[in-house]
CSV table of C-alpha atoms in Angstrom, one decimal:
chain,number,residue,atom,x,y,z
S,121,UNK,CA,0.0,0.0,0.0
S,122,UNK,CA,1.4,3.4,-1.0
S,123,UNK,CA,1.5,6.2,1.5
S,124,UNK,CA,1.0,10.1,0.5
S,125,UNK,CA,2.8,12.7,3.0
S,126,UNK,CA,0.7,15.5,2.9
S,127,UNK,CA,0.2,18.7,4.4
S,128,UNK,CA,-2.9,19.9,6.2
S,129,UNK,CA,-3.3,23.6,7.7
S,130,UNK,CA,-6.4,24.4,10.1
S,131,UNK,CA,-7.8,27.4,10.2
S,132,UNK,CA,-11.0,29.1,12.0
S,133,UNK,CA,-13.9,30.8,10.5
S,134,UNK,CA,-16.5,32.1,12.8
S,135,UNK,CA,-17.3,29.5,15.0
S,136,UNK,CA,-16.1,26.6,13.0
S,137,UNK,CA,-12.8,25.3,12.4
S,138,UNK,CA,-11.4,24.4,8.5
S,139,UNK,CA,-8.9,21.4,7.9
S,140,UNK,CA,-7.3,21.9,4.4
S,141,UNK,CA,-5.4,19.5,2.5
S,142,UNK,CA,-3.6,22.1,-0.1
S,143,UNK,CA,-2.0,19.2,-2.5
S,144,UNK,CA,-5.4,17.7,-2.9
S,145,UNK,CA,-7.3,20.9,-2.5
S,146,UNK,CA,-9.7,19.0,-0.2
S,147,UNK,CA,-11.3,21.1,3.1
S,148,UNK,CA,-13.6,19.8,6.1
S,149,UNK,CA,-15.5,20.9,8.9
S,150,UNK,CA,-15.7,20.2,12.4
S,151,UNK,CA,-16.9,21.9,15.8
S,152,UNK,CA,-13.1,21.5,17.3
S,153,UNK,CA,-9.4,21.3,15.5
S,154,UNK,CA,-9.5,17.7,16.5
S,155,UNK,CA,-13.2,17.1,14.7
S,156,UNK,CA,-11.8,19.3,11.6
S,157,UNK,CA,-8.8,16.8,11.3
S,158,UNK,CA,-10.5,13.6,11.5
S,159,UNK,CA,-13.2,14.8,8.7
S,160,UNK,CA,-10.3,15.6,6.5
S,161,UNK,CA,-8.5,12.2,7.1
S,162,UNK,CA,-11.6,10.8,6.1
S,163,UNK,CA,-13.2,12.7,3.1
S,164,UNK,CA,-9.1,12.3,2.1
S,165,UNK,CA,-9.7,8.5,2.6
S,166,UNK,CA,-12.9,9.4,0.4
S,167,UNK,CA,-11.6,11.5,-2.2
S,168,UNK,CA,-9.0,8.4,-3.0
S,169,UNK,CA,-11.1,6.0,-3.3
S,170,UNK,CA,-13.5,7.7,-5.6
S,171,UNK,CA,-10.0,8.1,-7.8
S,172,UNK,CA,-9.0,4.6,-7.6
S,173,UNK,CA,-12.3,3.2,-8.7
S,174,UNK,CA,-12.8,5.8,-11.8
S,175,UNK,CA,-9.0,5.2,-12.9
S,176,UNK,CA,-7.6,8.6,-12.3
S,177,UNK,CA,-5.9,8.1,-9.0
S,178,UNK,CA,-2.1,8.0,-10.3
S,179,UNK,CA,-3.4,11.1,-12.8
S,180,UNK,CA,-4.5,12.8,-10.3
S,181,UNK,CA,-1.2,13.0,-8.2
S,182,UNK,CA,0.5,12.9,-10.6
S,183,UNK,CA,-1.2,16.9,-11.6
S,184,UNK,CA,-0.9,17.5,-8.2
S,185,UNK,CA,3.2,17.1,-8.5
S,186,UNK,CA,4.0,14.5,-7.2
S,187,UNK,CA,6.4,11.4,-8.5
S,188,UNK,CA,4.8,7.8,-8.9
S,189,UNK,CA,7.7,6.9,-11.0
S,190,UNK,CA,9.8,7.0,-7.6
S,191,UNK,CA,8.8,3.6,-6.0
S,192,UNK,CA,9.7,5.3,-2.6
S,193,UNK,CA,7.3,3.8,0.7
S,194,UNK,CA,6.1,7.0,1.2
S,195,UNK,CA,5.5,9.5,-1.8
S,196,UNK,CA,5.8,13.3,-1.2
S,197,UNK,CA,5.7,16.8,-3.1
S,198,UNK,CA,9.6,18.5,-3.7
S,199,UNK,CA,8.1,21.0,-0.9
S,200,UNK,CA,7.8,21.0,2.6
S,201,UNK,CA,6.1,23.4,4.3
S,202,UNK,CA,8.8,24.6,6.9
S,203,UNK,CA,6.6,27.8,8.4
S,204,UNK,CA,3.0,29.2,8.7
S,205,UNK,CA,2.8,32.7,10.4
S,206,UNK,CA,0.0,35.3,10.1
S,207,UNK,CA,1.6,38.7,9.1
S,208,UNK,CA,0.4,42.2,9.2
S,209,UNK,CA,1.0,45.0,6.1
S,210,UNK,CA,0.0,48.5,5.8
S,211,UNK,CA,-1.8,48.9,2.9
């Protein structure tokens, strides 16, 4: 079974919290970070499977960037998200 490292950033709107996968450009949901997380995990786990059974899983990395011709364990972008601040600009 192949693995996929990917990144997820959490973010809150209102009263609800956003889990966002940005190399699959999948978001969920959830009342807590922890709720958010698991929903992404799983519509992820849903998202995949949906690719695997119309054919497109390997073409659909494969846009996203990353490398299926490395037979690495785990597959991963050329990027790694190393920081995530919030700034402030005068504009």
């Amino acid at each position: 079974m192949m693995k996929i490292k990917l990144t997820e950033e959490v973010w809150k709107e209102g009263s609800m919290f956003i889990a966002y996968c940005p190399e699959l450009d999948i978001p969920a949901c959830g009342e807590t970070i922890a709720e958010a997380k698991e929903n992404l995990i799983e519509v992820i786990n849903i998202q995949i499977g949906e690719m695997k059974k119309l054919g497109t899983f390997k073409e659909n990395l494969e846009k996203a960037g990353f490398d299926l011709a490395n037979k690495l364990e785990v597959i991963s972008l050329d990027k790694e998200l190393m920081e995530f601040n919030n700034i402030l600009v005068s504009a």
